[in-house]
Coordinates of C-alpha atoms and ligand atoms in Angstrom, one line a residue:
M4 CA 186.0 132.6 111.7
H5 CA 189.3 134.4 112.4
P6 CA 192.2 132.1 113.0
H7 CA 193.5 132.4 116.5
P8 CA 197.0 133.7 116.4
V9 CA 199.7 131.7 118.2
G10 CA 203.0 133.2 119.2
H11 CA 204.1 136.4 117.6
P12 CA 204.2 135.9 113.8
G13 CA 207.5 136.7 112.3
T14 CA 209.5 136.1 115.5
P15 CA 210.7 132.8 117.1
D16 CA 209.3 133.8 120.5
H17 CA 207.5 130.5 121.1
A18 CA 208.2 129.1 124.6
V19 CA 209.2 125.7 123.4
I20 CA 210.6 123.5 126.3
P21 CA 213.1 121.9 126.0
L22 CA 214.8 124.7 124.1
P23 CA 215.3 123.7 120.4
L24 CA 218.7 123.8 118.8
R25 CA 217.8 126.4 116.2
T26 CA 214.6 128.4 115.5
E27 CA 214.2 130.8 112.7
A28 CA 211.3 132.9 111.6
L29 CA 210.5 132.8 107.9
P30 CA 209.8 136.5 107.2
D31 CA 208.7 135.8 103.6
G32 CA 206.5 132.8 104.6
D33 CA 202.8 132.6 105.4
A34 CA 201.0 131.4 108.5
F35 CA 199.6 127.9 108.6
V36 CA 196.0 127.4 109.6
L37 CA 195.0 124.3 111.5
D38 CA 191.3 123.6 111.2
A39 CA 188.8 121.1 110.1
A40 CA 190.2 121.2 106.5
T41 CA 193.7 120.2 107.6
G42 CA 194.8 116.7 106.5
L43 CA 197.5 114.5 107.8
D44 CA 200.0 113.0 105.3
A45 CA 202.0 110.3 107.2
G46 CA 204.9 108.7 105.4
P47 CA 206.3 105.2 106.2
G48 CA 207.6 104.9 109.8
T49 CA 205.6 107.8 111.1
E50 CA 202.4 105.9 112.0
D51 CA 203.0 106.3 115.8
T52 CA 203.1 110.0 115.4
A53 CA 200.1 110.1 113.2
H54 CA 198.2 108.1 115.8
W55 CA 199.4 110.4 118.6
L56 CA 198.4 113.5 116.6
R57 CA 194.9 112.2 116.0
T58 CA 194.3 110.8 119.5
T59 CA 195.9 113.7 121.4
L60 CA 195.8 116.9 119.3
G61 CA 192.7 115.6 117.6
A62 CA 191.0 114.9 120.9
A63 CA 191.9 118.4 122.3
T64 CA 190.8 120.3 119.3
A65 CA 188.0 118.0 118.0
L66 CA 189.7 118.2 114.6
P67 CA 189.5 115.0 112.6
L68 CA 192.9 115.2 110.9
P69 CA 191.8 112.9 108.1
P70 CA 194.4 111.4 105.7
H71 CA 195.4 114.2 103.4
H72 CA 193.3 114.5 100.2
D73 CA 192.7 117.0 97.4
G74 CA 189.9 118.7 99.3
C75 CA 192.2 119.6 102.2
R76 CA 193.4 123.2 102.6
G77 CA 196.3 122.5 104.8
R78 CA 198.6 119.5 105.1
I79 CA 200.6 118.2 108.1
R80 CA 203.3 116.1 106.4
L81 CA 205.3 113.6 108.4
R82 CA 208.4 112.0 106.9
T83 CA 211.5 110.3 107.9
D84 CA 214.6 111.5 106.1
P85 CA 217.9 109.7 105.9
D86 CA 219.8 112.9 105.1
L87 CA 218.4 114.5 108.2
A88 CA 219.4 111.3 110.2
R89 CA 223.0 111.9 109.0
R90 CA 223.0 115.5 110.1
L91 CA 220.7 115.4 113.2
G92 CA 220.6 111.8 114.3
P93 CA 217.5 109.5 114.6
E94 CA 215.9 111.7 117.3
G95 CA 216.5 114.9 115.4
Y96 CA 213.8 116.7 113.4
R97 CA 213.0 119.7 111.3
L98 CA 209.7 121.4 111.6
T99 CA 208.8 123.8 108.9
V100 CA 205.6 126.0 109.0
D101 CA 204.9 127.8 105.7
G102 CA 201.6 128.5 104.2
S103 CA 199.5 125.4 103.6
L104 CA 202.3 123.0 104.6
L105 CA 203.4 122.1 108.0
A106 CA 206.2 119.6 107.5
I107 CA 207.8 117.5 110.3
D108 CA 210.8 115.6 109.0
G109 CA 212.6 113.3 111.4
G110 CA 216.0 111.6 111.3
G111 CA 213.9 108.6 112.3
P112 CA 210.5 107.8 113.7
A113 CA 211.5 109.2 117.1
G114 CA 212.5 112.5 115.6
V115 CA 209.1 112.9 113.9
F116 CA 207.5 112.2 117.2
W117 CA 209.5 114.8 119.1
G118 CA 208.7 117.2 116.3
A119 CA 205.0 116.6 117.0
Q120 CA 205.6 117.4 120.7
T121 CA 207.1 120.7 119.6
L122 CA 204.1 121.3 117.4
R123 CA 201.7 120.9 120.3
Q124 CA 203.7 123.4 122.3
L125 CA 203.7 125.8 119.4
L126 CA 199.9 125.6 119.4
A127 CA 200.0 126.4 123.2
T128 CA 201.8 129.7 123.5
D129 CA 198.8 131.9 124.4
T130 CA 196.4 129.2 125.6
A131 CA 197.2 125.7 126.6
D132 CA 193.9 124.1 125.6
V133 CA 195.6 121.7 123.2
F134 CA 197.1 120.0 126.3
R135 CA 193.6 119.0 127.4
R136 CA 191.7 115.8 126.4
A137 CA 188.7 117.5 125.0
P138 CA 187.8 120.9 123.7
T139 CA 186.7 123.6 126.1
T140 CA 184.5 125.3 123.6
P141 CA 181.8 123.8 121.4
D142 CA 183.1 125.3 118.1
T143 CA 186.2 123.9 116.6
R144 CA 188.1 127.1 116.1
A145 CA 190.9 127.5 113.7
R146 CA 194.4 128.1 115.0
S147 CA 197.3 129.7 113.1
L148 CA 201.0 129.2 113.4
P149 CA 203.5 131.7 112.3
P150 CA 205.9 130.7 109.5
L151 CA 209.1 129.3 111.0
R152 CA 211.6 126.6 110.8
I153 CA 213.0 124.7 113.8
E154 CA 215.9 122.3 113.6
D155 CA 216.4 120.3 116.7
T156 CA 218.2 117.3 118.1
P157 CA 218.9 116.1 121.7
R158 CA 222.2 116.5 123.4
F159 CA 221.9 113.1 125.1
G160 CA 220.4 109.8 124.1
W161 CA 219.4 108.9 127.7
R162 CA 216.9 111.4 129.1
G163 CA 215.2 109.8 131.9
M164 CA 213.2 109.6 135.1
M165 CA 213.4 106.8 137.7
L166 CA 210.1 106.1 139.4
D167 CA 210.3 104.2 142.6
V168 CA 207.1 102.0 142.5
A169 CA 208.3 99.8 145.4
R170 CA 208.1 102.2 148.4
H171 CA 204.8 103.5 147.3
F172 CA 203.1 101.8 144.4
T173 CA 202.0 103.6 141.3
P174 CA 199.2 101.6 139.7
K175 CA 199.3 100.9 136.0
D176 CA 197.1 103.9 135.0
G177 CA 199.5 106.2 136.8
V178 CA 202.5 104.8 135.0
L179 CA 200.8 105.4 131.6
R180 CA 200.2 109.0 132.7
W181 CA 203.9 109.3 133.6
I182 CA 204.7 108.1 130.0
D183 CA 202.5 110.9 128.6
L184 CA 204.2 113.5 130.8
L185 CA 207.7 112.3 129.9
A186 CA 206.9 112.3 126.2
A187 CA 205.6 115.9 126.5
H188 CA 209.1 116.9 127.7
K189 CA 211.0 114.7 125.1
L190 CA 212.3 112.4 127.9
N191 CA 212.9 108.9 126.5
V192 CA 213.7 106.6 129.5
L193 CA 211.4 105.5 132.2
H194 CA 213.5 103.6 134.8
L195 CA 211.1 101.6 137.0
H196 CA 212.4 100.7 140.4
L197 CA 210.3 97.5 140.8
T198 CA 211.7 95.9 143.9
D199 CA 212.8 97.0 147.3
D200 CA 212.7 96.1 151.0
Q201 CA 209.2 97.6 151.2
G202 CA 207.6 95.9 148.2
W203 CA 208.0 93.7 145.2
R204 CA 205.9 94.8 142.2
V205 CA 206.7 92.5 139.2
P206 CA 204.9 89.1 139.1
I207 CA 207.2 86.1 138.6
D208 CA 205.2 83.0 137.7
R209 CA 207.8 80.6 139.1
H210 CA 208.0 82.4 142.4
P211 CA 204.5 83.7 143.1
E212 CA 205.1 84.5 146.7
L213 CA 207.3 87.5 145.5
T214 CA 204.1 89.4 144.8
R215 CA 201.7 87.4 147.0
T216 CA 203.7 87.9 150.2
G217 CA 206.3 90.5 149.0
G218 CA 203.8 92.8 147.3
W219 CA 202.2 94.4 150.4
R220 CA 203.0 95.5 153.9
A221 CA 200.8 95.8 156.9
R222 CA 201.7 99.3 157.9
T223 CA 203.9 102.2 156.8
K224 CA 206.1 104.7 158.5
L225 CA 204.6 108.2 157.9
G226 CA 207.4 110.7 157.1
H227 CA 211.1 110.2 157.7
R228 CA 212.1 107.0 159.6
A229 CA 212.6 109.1 162.8
S230 CA 209.0 110.1 162.8
P231 CA 206.8 108.5 165.5
L232 CA 203.8 108.2 163.2
W233 CA 202.5 105.2 161.4
S234 CA 199.7 104.5 158.9
D235 CA 198.0 101.2 159.8
I236 CA 196.4 101.1 156.3
P237 CA 198.0 98.1 154.5
H238 CA 199.9 99.3 151.4
G239 CA 200.6 97.2 148.4
G240 CA 199.8 96.3 144.8
H241 CA 201.7 94.8 141.9
Y242 CA 201.4 94.9 138.1
T243 CA 200.2 91.9 136.2
K244 CA 202.3 90.7 133.3
D245 CA 199.8 92.2 130.9
D246 CA 200.0 95.5 132.7
L247 CA 203.7 95.6 132.2
R248 CA 203.3 94.5 128.5
E249 CA 200.9 97.4 128.1
I250 CA 203.2 99.8 129.8
V251 CA 206.2 98.8 127.7
A252 CA 204.1 98.9 124.4
Y253 CA 202.6 102.3 125.4
A254 CA 206.1 103.6 126.2
A255 CA 207.5 102.3 122.9
R256 CA 204.7 104.0 121.0
H257 CA 205.9 107.2 122.7
H258 CA 209.5 106.4 121.8
I259 CA 210.3 105.8 125.5
T260 CA 212.3 102.8 126.7
V261 CA 211.3 101.2 130.1
V262 CA 214.3 100.1 132.0
P263 CA 213.3 97.6 134.7
E264 CA 215.2 97.5 138.0
V265 CA 215.4 94.5 140.2
D266 CA 217.6 95.4 143.1
I267 CA 220.3 92.9 144.3
P268 CA 221.9 91.9 146.6
G269 CA 220.7 94.6 149.1
H270 CA 217.2 96.2 149.2
S271 CA 215.8 92.7 149.2
Q272 CA 213.8 92.3 152.4
A273 CA 210.5 91.9 150.5
A274 CA 212.0 89.0 148.5
I275 CA 213.4 87.4 151.7
A276 CA 210.1 87.8 153.5
A277 CA 208.5 85.9 150.6
Y278 CA 211.3 83.2 150.3
P279 CA 213.3 83.2 153.6
E280 CA 215.9 80.8 152.2
L281 CA 217.2 83.8 150.1
G282 CA 218.5 85.5 153.2
N283 CA 221.5 84.8 155.4
T284 CA 219.8 82.0 157.4
D285 CA 222.9 81.2 159.4
V286 CA 222.9 84.8 160.8
I287 CA 219.3 85.6 161.5
D288 CA 216.0 83.9 161.5
T289 CA 214.8 85.0 158.1
T290 CA 211.4 83.3 158.6
S291 CA 210.6 86.1 161.1
L292 CA 211.0 88.9 158.5
S293 CA 208.1 90.6 156.9
V294 CA 208.0 93.2 154.2
W295 CA 209.7 96.3 155.7
D296 CA 207.4 99.0 157.0
T297 CA 209.9 101.8 157.5
W298 CA 212.7 103.5 155.6
G299 CA 216.5 103.5 155.5
V300 CA 219.3 101.2 154.6
N301 CA 218.3 97.6 155.5
P302 CA 220.7 95.0 156.9
N303 CA 218.8 92.0 155.5
V304 CA 220.5 91.2 152.2
L305 CA 220.7 88.2 149.9
A306 CA 222.9 85.3 150.8
P307 CA 225.7 84.7 148.3
T308 CA 224.5 81.1 147.5
D309 CA 224.0 79.2 144.3
N310 CA 220.4 78.9 145.3
A311 CA 219.9 82.7 145.5
V312 CA 221.8 83.2 142.2
R313 CA 219.7 80.6 140.4
F314 CA 216.5 82.1 141.9
Y315 CA 217.4 85.5 140.5
E316 CA 218.3 84.0 137.1
E317 CA 214.7 82.7 137.1
V318 CA 213.3 86.0 138.1
L319 CA 215.4 87.8 135.4
E320 CA 214.4 85.3 132.7
E321 CA 210.8 86.4 133.2
V322 CA 211.8 90.1 133.5
L323 CA 213.7 89.9 130.2
E324 CA 210.6 88.5 128.5
L325 CA 208.6 91.5 129.6
F326 CA 211.1 94.3 129.0
P327 CA 213.0 94.4 125.7
S328 CA 215.3 97.2 127.0
R329 CA 219.0 96.7 126.2
Y330 CA 219.8 98.0 129.7
V331 CA 218.6 96.0 132.8
H332 CA 219.2 97.7 136.1
L333 CA 220.2 95.4 139.0
G334 CA 220.6 98.0 141.7
G335 CA 223.7 97.0 143.7
D336 CA 223.4 100.0 146.0
E337 CA 223.4 100.2 149.8
C338 CA 224.2 96.6 150.5
P339 CA 225.5 96.5 154.2
K340 CA 228.0 93.7 154.6
D341 CA 227.4 92.9 158.3
Q342 CA 225.5 89.7 157.7
W343 CA 228.1 88.5 155.2
K344 CA 230.8 89.2 157.7
A345 CA 228.9 87.2 160.3
S346 CA 227.9 84.3 158.0
D347 CA 230.0 81.2 157.7
T348 CA 228.4 80.5 154.3
A349 CA 229.4 83.9 153.0
Q350 CA 232.9 83.6 154.4
K351 CA 233.3 80.1 152.8
R352 CA 232.2 81.6 149.5
I353 CA 234.7 84.4 149.8
A354 CA 237.5 81.8 150.3
E355 CA 236.2 79.5 147.6
L356 CA 236.0 82.3 145.0
G357 CA 239.3 83.8 146.2
V358 CA 237.7 87.3 146.1
D359 CA 238.7 90.3 148.1
G360 CA 236.4 90.2 151.2
E361 CA 232.8 91.2 151.2
D362 CA 233.2 93.9 148.5
G363 CA 234.6 91.2 146.3
L364 CA 231.6 89.1 147.0
Q365 CA 229.3 91.9 146.0
S366 CA 231.3 92.3 142.8
W367 CA 231.1 88.6 142.2
F368 CA 227.3 88.7 142.5
L369 CA 227.0 91.6 140.1
G370 CA 229.7 90.2 137.8
H371 CA 227.8 86.9 137.5
F372 CA 224.7 88.8 136.3
A373 CA 226.6 91.1 134.1
R374 CA 227.9 88.1 132.2
W375 CA 224.5 86.4 132.3
L376 CA 222.8 89.5 130.8
A377 CA 225.5 89.9 128.2
D378 CA 225.0 86.3 127.1
R379 CA 221.4 87.3 126.4
G380 CA 222.3 90.4 124.5
R381 CA 221.6 92.8 127.4
C382 CA 223.7 95.2 129.4
L383 CA 223.8 95.4 133.2
I384 CA 223.4 98.9 134.7
G385 CA 223.8 99.5 138.4
W386 CA 224.1 102.2 141.0
D387 CA 227.7 103.4 141.6
E388 CA 228.4 101.0 144.5
I389 CA 229.0 98.4 141.7
L390 CA 232.4 100.1 141.3
E391 CA 233.3 98.7 144.8
G392 CA 235.3 95.5 144.5
G393 CA 235.7 96.0 140.7
L394 CA 233.2 97.0 138.1
P395 CA 231.8 94.1 136.2
E396 CA 232.9 94.0 132.5
G397 CA 230.7 95.9 130.2
A398 CA 228.4 97.2 133.0
A399 CA 227.0 100.8 132.9
V400 CA 226.8 102.9 136.0
S401 CA 224.1 105.2 137.4
S402 CA 226.1 107.8 139.3
W403 CA 224.1 108.8 142.3
R404 CA 226.5 109.6 145.1
G405 CA 227.7 112.7 143.3
C406 CA 229.4 112.4 139.9
A407 CA 232.7 110.8 141.2
G408 CA 231.5 107.2 140.5
G409 CA 230.4 108.3 137.0
V410 CA 233.8 109.9 136.4
A411 CA 235.7 106.8 137.5
A412 CA 233.5 104.6 135.4
A413 CA 233.7 106.7 132.3
R414 CA 237.5 106.8 132.7
A415 CA 237.5 103.0 132.9
G416 CA 235.6 102.9 129.6
H417 CA 232.1 102.2 131.0
D418 CA 228.9 104.0 130.1
V419 CA 227.4 106.3 132.6
V420 CA 224.1 107.9 133.5
M421 CA 224.6 111.0 135.7
C422 CA 222.0 111.3 138.4
P423 CA 223.7 112.7 141.5
E424 CA 221.5 112.9 144.6
Q425 CA 222.9 116.4 145.3
Q426 CA 221.4 117.6 142.0
V427 CA 218.5 115.5 140.6
Y428 CA 216.9 113.5 143.5
L429 CA 213.4 115.0 143.3
D430 CA 212.4 113.6 146.7
H431 CA 214.7 116.3 148.1
R432 CA 212.9 119.5 149.1
Q433 CA 212.7 122.3 146.6
D434 CA 212.7 125.2 149.0
A435 CA 214.3 126.0 152.4
G436 CA 211.0 127.3 153.8
A437 CA 209.2 125.5 156.6
N438 CA 206.1 124.8 154.5
E439 CA 207.7 122.2 152.2
P440 CA 205.8 118.9 152.7
V441 CA 207.9 116.3 154.5
P442 CA 211.1 118.1 153.8
I443 CA 214.1 115.8 153.2
G444 CA 217.6 116.2 151.9
F445 CA 219.2 119.2 150.4
V446 CA 217.4 122.3 149.1
R447 CA 217.3 121.8 145.3
T448 CA 215.4 124.5 143.6
L449 CA 214.1 124.7 140.1
E450 CA 217.1 126.9 139.3
D451 CA 219.5 124.4 140.9
V452 CA 218.2 121.6 138.7
Y453 CA 218.4 124.0 135.7
R454 CA 222.1 124.6 136.5
F455 CA 223.0 120.9 136.7
E456 CA 225.7 119.9 134.3
P457 CA 225.7 116.2 133.5
V458 CA 229.3 116.2 132.1
P459 CA 231.8 117.1 134.8
D460 CA 234.7 119.3 133.7
A461 CA 237.1 116.6 134.9
L462 CA 236.3 114.4 131.9
T463 CA 238.2 114.6 128.6
D464 CA 236.1 114.8 125.4
A465 CA 236.7 111.1 124.8
E466 CA 235.6 110.2 128.3
A467 CA 232.6 112.5 128.1
E468 CA 231.4 110.3 125.2
R469 CA 230.7 107.7 127.9
V470 CA 228.0 109.9 129.5
L471 CA 224.9 108.5 128.0
G472 CA 222.8 111.2 129.6
T473 CA 221.0 112.0 132.8
Q474 CA 217.9 111.2 134.7
A475 CA 215.9 112.5 137.7
N476 CA 215.3 110.0 140.5
V477 CA 211.9 109.9 142.2
W478 CA 212.2 108.0 145.4
T479 CA 208.8 107.7 147.0
E480 CA 209.2 107.0 150.7
V481 CA 207.5 110.3 151.5
M482 CA 205.3 110.4 148.4
D483 CA 202.3 108.3 148.9
S484 CA 200.0 109.6 146.2
Q485 CA 200.0 111.0 142.7
E486 CA 199.6 114.5 144.0
R487 CA 202.6 114.2 146.3
R488 CA 204.7 112.8 143.4
D489 CA 203.5 115.6 141.0
Y490 CA 204.4 118.2 143.7
Q491 CA 208.0 116.9 144.1
V492 CA 208.6 116.2 140.4
F493 CA 207.2 119.3 138.8
P494 CA 208.3 121.8 137.8
R495 CA 211.8 120.5 138.4
L496 CA 211.5 117.7 135.8
V497 CA 210.9 120.4 133.2
A498 CA 214.4 121.8 134.0
L499 CA 215.9 118.4 133.9
A500 CA 214.4 117.8 130.5
E501 CA 216.0 120.9 129.1
V502 CA 219.3 120.0 130.7
A503 CA 219.1 116.6 129.0
W504 CA 217.9 117.7 125.6
S505 CA 219.2 121.2 124.9
R506 CA 222.8 122.4 124.4
L507 CA 222.8 124.9 127.2
P508 CA 225.8 127.1 128.1
A509 CA 227.9 126.0 131.1
P510 CA 225.9 126.4 134.4
P511 CA 227.1 129.9 135.4
D512 CA 226.2 131.2 131.9
R513 CA 222.8 129.5 131.7
D514 CA 220.0 132.0 131.2
Y515 CA 217.7 130.9 134.0
Q516 CA 215.6 134.1 133.5
E517 CA 214.9 133.2 129.9
F518 CA 213.9 129.7 131.0
T519 CA 211.5 131.1 133.6
R520 CA 210.0 133.3 130.8
R521 CA 209.2 130.1 128.8
M522 CA 207.9 128.5 132.1
T523 CA 205.2 131.2 132.3
A524 CA 203.7 129.6 129.2
H525 CA 204.5 126.1 130.4
Y526 CA 202.7 126.2 133.8
P527 CA 199.3 126.5 132.0
R528 CA 200.3 123.4 129.9
L529 CA 200.9 121.5 133.2
D530 CA 197.6 122.8 134.5
A531 CA 195.8 121.6 131.4
L532 CA 197.6 118.2 131.8
G533 CA 196.3 118.0 135.4
V534 CA 199.7 118.1 137.0
A535 CA 199.7 119.2 140.7
Y536 CA 203.1 120.9 140.5
R537 CA 204.7 123.1 143.2
P538 CA 203.6 126.7 142.5
P539 CA 206.5 129.1 142.2
G540 CA 205.3 130.9 145.4
G541 CA 205.2 127.7 147.5
P542 CA 202.7 125.0 148.3
H543 CA 198.9 125.4 148.3
P544 CA 197.5 124.8 151.8
W545 CA 196.4 121.3 150.8
Q546 CA 199.9 120.5 149.5
K547 CA 201.4 121.0 152.9
R548 CA 201.9 118.1 155.4
P549 CA 202.0 119.8 158.8
G550 CA 203.2 117.5 161.5
L551 CA 204.9 115.0 159.2
L552 CA 208.6 114.8 160.1
G553 CA 211.2 115.1 157.3
R554 CA 215.0 115.3 157.5
P555 CA 216.3 118.5 156.0
I556 CA 220.0 118.5 155.4
D557 CA 221.3 122.0 156.1
G558 CA 223.9 123.9 154.3
P559 CA 224.8 124.0 150.7
P560 CA 225.0 120.6 149.0
P561 CA 228.6 119.4 148.4
N562 CA 229.9 120.4 145.0
V563 CA 229.9 117.6 142.5
Ligands
ACM609 C1 220.1 105.1 145.9 O1 219.6 106.3 146.1 N1 220.2 104.3 146.9 C2 220.4 104.7 144.6

């Protein structure tokens, strides 16, 4: 059987996304043939990647990839290499294809794993069948790779996606699928937004009503909150603790960290519906509240009481057991202060603590948990509102209202994840046309995301060191299904992945055309993975949502 050629032997024209740091053809080298006689030689620390290659590449190709032995013709060799770690860091790798050896050397286990992701893409330049779960033809055909060497390492250590599982729930299988999709793009953080006004998704043994009452709502606003339409189908669901342990372990095996978010003190109506004493009972009858069924910023926030603080310590004790992540996200965004202004209890608390009004109270709330997390070896991260009233010591910031919050935090010596809504909120529409489903927010095209620069010019080099990286945020008010989420997220997440991984020129000089050339090879990979992305020409008829009201924001987005 003739080996199937992949790429153009002798040239580095390979369509790898995100773009590697360096690719060189080896003109004097020989092609590598992947076939039934290829063995896998996995050194210490590379077991995860060996497992992934056998279960993923092996499944797609029906190749056994046995442990390498003398009878093998070709060898895939996986190694960690301390010298490479010094040069390229733990996530860096070198992939060398030459003759009977295909070597993936990583700075650490993660680097080897990212090298394997590159290998799968190299095998999917002309056909993307290696991205499927089973072969499309009965014969196990051989595939050849041109001789080349790639050296690669990520620009940022935090390359993420936030998935809002509170507004619309993504069941466990769907989360595992997201982990596969993130890994395929060398993204390494899955930030799970687990609680909000519209639903509580993480089970807490000591407070079972959080999921029993707070985990579902009777009806749901269809479209933007100004829409007159409702769905009367109850919506809900929550993970079990074992689901979350499985998600965390599956992510870890893919070198992805799951960062949990429990939002305080705003975005808490589902918790208050479950435990009315958590709310501002001297201002409203919190027993009348149910899990919120529409969208927007909600006035029903936690009361600043010792009881509420202790309750959330108990919640977080269980959250920390489930999620080993160093960073724990506590929200802190969009907490209207009206109830605190009207509450005697809150006003007494402000006086007792001697803090500066309601903003000071919010800062006290977050500051308490920043210390509480630090005592347990963890680090609080919150949305940029946590700057108001004073940033808690050691806290990191997710800069979402533009980059200004991130700039201020970085200058004050805090770590920052840049995720401005004007750039990387993937709920925002991706085209100005009338056919975009439930169009909300700014027009943010694939090219716009590609031209996003996570390190603002305003930062000095030392301050820029504080930018841990970037993430796309996937808020799901108007995304009620996997298909809707796929449509909003892809292809734009692919651009975000390249922004986060690759060392691209400054935005005006970024070669978007070259990226779209590689995307022509990448769309078939997304097809093979079963991703219902937005086609470049606009939505398929079944991807449109005629009659569902959005809220487009006109005009160019403000500069960040
Ligand atoms: C946010 O979008 N409220 C963080």
